[in-house]
């Protein structure tokens, strides 16, 4: 059985679409459709029901999926045992700098002890850009703040957003609230604008940077306020109290994207360990908690 066809099948099933699968597989939509047609001819069954809006597994497709995943896993293991990947497997992770600094110090030593042969490439950036890179097949996994519904994102929980200023800063000193924020496309920026739009505050974006350092420096110097999650409050700064007059910001959702069809033990272990560390963070509210929160 052609494992390339099986990998295309698993990817389409997990992406729930041919176009999204094609981006991950670096193939055109028509090429992926042709692969699925060839597999269906071999199986003698229709594997997907195609409508104008969705692609879903048929009953035969649902029966095939666990076997396809198992075959791909065995192939990856055989390559590793036979030394096909002599340089070691490469895992490309995308995440924000602040999430990397929070979670990777715990993850990297633990994972390296179990899989010393695996190479890791970490790309840091804004969540929206990282999701785009993941969908284009440039990343194997992405830990991001959800900007909108996707076909591959697994929701892990949610975190509160908070206003942050320097420890010695007083909001009463500012007639116009100076802000330090990420550029357009950042959900923290969007939430800040939406919240301030319902308040009587005058405000102005004085500092803008894609890097947390570029945001943190003016805030630490007492020159601006910003929006963070509690785990990302920089040294010398504090969370603005509810009684200080700034509007509430709500929450952001954290999600993990994994490349469909990537079935090696090392990749699975890496993603599972990352998920466990993130969901074990005391600041992250599980969706079980949220559902009961009303």
XYZ file of C-alpha atoms in Angstrom:
294
model
C 0.000 0.000 0.000
C 1.417 3.409 -1.035
C 2.232 5.337 2.138
C 2.169 8.651 0.235
C -1.503 8.008 -0.474
C -2.115 7.115 3.162
C -0.367 10.293 4.336
C -2.560 12.356 2.025
C -5.634 10.518 3.342
C -4.739 11.158 6.999
C -3.947 14.805 6.298
C -7.241 15.435 4.499
C -9.139 13.686 7.300
C -7.527 15.792 10.008
C -7.687 19.073 8.071
C -11.243 18.330 6.897
C -10.414 19.707 3.490
C -8.269 19.233 0.379
C -7.010 22.809 0.150
C -5.678 22.927 3.725
C -4.164 19.463 3.325
C -2.463 20.514 0.117
C -0.687 23.386 1.844
C 0.694 21.079 4.523
C 1.702 18.434 1.979
C 3.148 21.042 -0.428
C 0.828 19.848 -3.184
C -1.945 21.454 -5.170
C -5.540 20.751 -4.193
C -6.047 18.822 -7.428
C -2.965 16.682 -6.746
C -4.282 15.751 -3.299
C -7.702 14.962 -4.767
C -6.036 12.674 -7.291
C -4.155 10.860 -4.517
C -7.386 10.279 -2.618
C -9.072 9.039 -5.815
C -6.223 6.547 -6.370
C -6.538 5.309 -2.784
C -10.305 4.984 -3.121
C -9.801 2.945 -6.303
C -7.404 0.652 -4.442
C -9.786 0.258 -1.499
C -12.859 -0.129 -3.675
C -14.671 2.290 -1.357
C -15.481 5.981 -1.164
C -13.450 7.392 1.743
C -14.873 10.922 1.943
C -18.218 12.600 1.459
C -17.634 15.871 -0.364
C -20.048 18.788 -0.127
C -19.672 22.415 -1.118
C -18.715 23.298 2.453
C -17.022 20.296 4.017
C -15.203 17.013 3.586
C -16.107 14.267 6.059
C -15.106 10.633 6.390
C -17.455 7.938 5.163
C -17.926 4.799 7.255
C -15.193 2.935 5.299
C -12.944 5.993 5.645
C -13.457 6.006 9.382
C -12.480 2.328 9.531
C -9.325 2.945 7.481
C -8.087 6.007 9.427
C -6.605 4.282 12.534
C -4.869 1.688 10.324
C -3.433 4.417 8.096
C -2.059 6.262 11.117
C -0.516 3.040 12.424
C 1.118 2.232 9.082
C 2.634 5.725 8.858
C 3.935 5.420 12.408
C 5.581 2.094 11.576
C 7.166 3.614 8.470
C 8.646 6.478 10.470
C 9.978 4.039 13.066
C 11.531 1.846 10.349
C 13.288 4.864 8.827
C 14.703 5.766 12.190
C 15.877 2.230 13.023
C 17.501 1.767 9.613
C 19.298 5.080 9.863
C 17.487 6.745 6.986
C 17.360 9.974 8.961
C 20.992 9.984 10.082
C 20.953 13.606 11.171
C 17.962 13.002 13.405
C 14.385 14.064 12.990
C 13.720 17.806 12.739
C 10.749 19.325 14.552
C 9.848 22.892 13.597
C 7.939 24.666 16.377
C 6.294 28.059 16.111
C 5.331 30.039 19.200
C 5.565 33.516 20.684
C 8.722 34.610 22.496
C 6.794 34.895 25.752
C 5.357 31.403 25.470
C 8.795 30.061 24.543
C 10.367 31.635 27.621
C 7.560 30.269 29.811
C 7.321 26.680 28.583
C 10.526 25.681 26.784
C 12.878 25.821 29.822
C 10.906 22.926 31.295
C 10.236 21.106 28.033
C 13.666 21.092 26.368
C 15.792 19.272 28.995
C 13.082 16.689 29.611
C 12.555 15.995 25.910
C 16.278 15.990 25.044
C 16.936 13.333 27.691
C 14.442 10.989 26.003
C 15.127 11.917 22.359
C 18.711 13.234 22.121
C 18.814 12.624 18.357
C 15.943 15.023 17.563
C 16.728 18.497 16.283
C 14.429 21.405 17.192
C 13.932 24.603 15.237
C 11.961 27.293 17.088
C 10.323 30.138 15.164
C 9.024 33.022 17.298
C 6.447 35.474 16.051
C 2.902 36.795 16.307
C 0.257 34.093 16.500
C -1.571 35.063 13.322
C 1.636 34.809 11.286
C 2.582 31.501 12.899
C -0.790 29.932 12.068
C -0.334 31.066 8.455
C 3.149 29.513 8.365
C 1.773 26.288 9.835
C -0.977 26.129 7.231
C 1.633 26.695 4.517
C 3.603 23.672 5.774
C 6.507 25.717 7.164
C 5.979 24.501 10.744
C 5.299 21.059 12.233
C 3.637 22.409 15.389
C 2.472 25.798 16.593
C 1.510 26.938 20.092
C -0.457 30.143 19.617
C -3.182 32.449 20.820
C -6.334 31.715 18.829
C -7.304 34.503 16.439
C -10.198 32.662 14.817
C -11.522 29.167 14.166
C -9.175 26.854 12.267
C -9.320 23.264 11.043
C -6.232 22.108 12.944
C -6.078 24.027 16.235
C -6.630 22.045 19.443
C -7.904 24.336 22.203
C -5.960 23.865 25.439
C -7.551 26.507 27.665
C -7.839 30.232 28.127
C -5.851 32.935 29.921
C -6.966 36.311 31.251
C -5.554 39.473 29.733
C -4.394 42.208 32.100
C -3.254 45.804 31.868
C 0.399 46.205 32.872
C 2.370 49.286 33.916
C 5.645 49.977 35.727
C 5.593 49.323 39.461
C 5.839 53.014 40.271
C 3.442 54.231 37.589
C 0.116 55.869 38.460
C -2.663 56.085 35.908
C -3.667 59.411 37.424
C -0.487 60.923 35.922
C -1.738 60.325 32.366
C -4.451 62.466 30.786
C -3.986 60.364 27.631
C -3.117 56.708 28.163
C 0.154 55.919 26.326
C 0.249 52.387 24.941
C 3.010 49.991 23.906
C 1.548 47.234 21.699
C 2.324 44.745 18.986
C 1.566 45.819 15.393
C -1.741 45.313 13.585
C -2.787 41.678 13.508
C -2.118 41.033 17.196
C -5.184 39.960 19.181
C -3.909 41.725 22.327
C -3.874 44.998 20.393
C -7.399 44.335 19.114
C -8.704 43.611 22.613
C -7.060 46.766 23.979
C -8.729 48.915 21.317
C -12.103 47.239 21.805
C -11.985 47.692 25.584
C -10.848 51.325 25.455
C -13.489 52.070 22.842
C -16.173 51.426 25.466
C -14.489 53.633 28.081
C -13.944 57.354 28.579
C -10.177 57.016 28.343
C -8.246 58.936 25.713
C -5.377 56.831 24.443
C -2.512 56.809 21.980
C -0.181 54.054 20.708
C 3.260 55.518 21.450
C 5.370 52.385 20.995
C 4.941 49.434 18.626
C 7.107 46.328 18.246
C 6.819 42.667 17.258
C 9.353 41.826 19.955
C 8.390 41.603 23.652
C 11.601 43.477 24.441
C 10.481 46.404 22.299
C 7.187 46.475 24.232
C 8.606 45.826 27.694
C 11.284 48.533 27.709
C 8.978 51.599 27.541
C 6.556 49.955 29.985
C 9.352 49.203 32.470
C 10.522 52.801 32.105
C 7.078 54.077 33.121
C 6.392 55.514 29.673
C 3.433 53.379 28.617
C 0.904 50.707 29.533
C 0.486 47.405 27.698
C -1.612 44.226 27.642
C -0.210 40.881 28.796
C -1.220 37.579 30.307
C -0.285 37.252 34.008
C 2.563 34.825 33.210
C 4.225 37.432 30.967
C 4.384 40.460 33.283
C 7.986 41.731 32.961
C 10.280 42.529 35.866
C 9.665 45.904 37.456
C 6.033 45.941 36.363
C 2.653 45.292 37.955
C -0.870 44.344 36.957
C -3.279 47.278 37.038
C -5.942 46.755 39.692
C -9.631 46.479 38.904
C -10.236 49.649 40.943
C -7.891 51.843 38.861
C -10.383 52.616 36.112
C -9.159 50.735 33.045
C -11.786 48.578 31.301
C -11.652 44.761 31.566
C -9.992 42.933 28.702
C -11.471 39.445 28.820
C -9.602 36.278 27.916
C -7.616 34.761 25.062
C -7.716 31.109 24.020
C -4.553 29.046 23.682
C -4.347 26.377 20.995
C -1.852 23.824 19.705
C -1.558 22.884 16.036
C 0.047 19.563 15.060
C 0.902 18.587 11.503
C -1.548 15.886 10.368
C 0.112 12.692 9.197
C 3.304 13.315 11.201
C 3.238 10.136 13.252
C 6.743 9.570 14.648
C 7.071 8.665 18.318
C 9.370 11.632 18.896
C 6.961 14.168 17.394
C 4.003 12.723 19.272
C 5.972 12.760 22.527
C 7.099 16.339 21.920
C 3.573 17.622 21.325
C 2.108 15.618 24.201
C 4.759 16.916 26.599
C 4.265 20.501 25.432
C 0.510 20.167 25.878
C 0.953 18.749 29.385
C 3.243 21.598 30.439
C 0.934 24.277 29.021
C -2.242 22.836 30.533
C -0.417 22.346 33.827
C 0.240 26.085 34.073
C -1.780 27.464 36.989
C -2.692 30.586 34.979
C -4.412 28.575 32.250
C -8.112 27.987 32.784
C -9.332 24.666 31.384
C -12.434 24.598 29.222
C -14.125 22.330 31.749
C -13.792 25.219 34.185
C -14.943 27.743 31.606
C -18.009 25.686 30.704
C -19.110 25.625 34.323
C -18.264 29.269 34.776
C -21.435 30.447 33.030
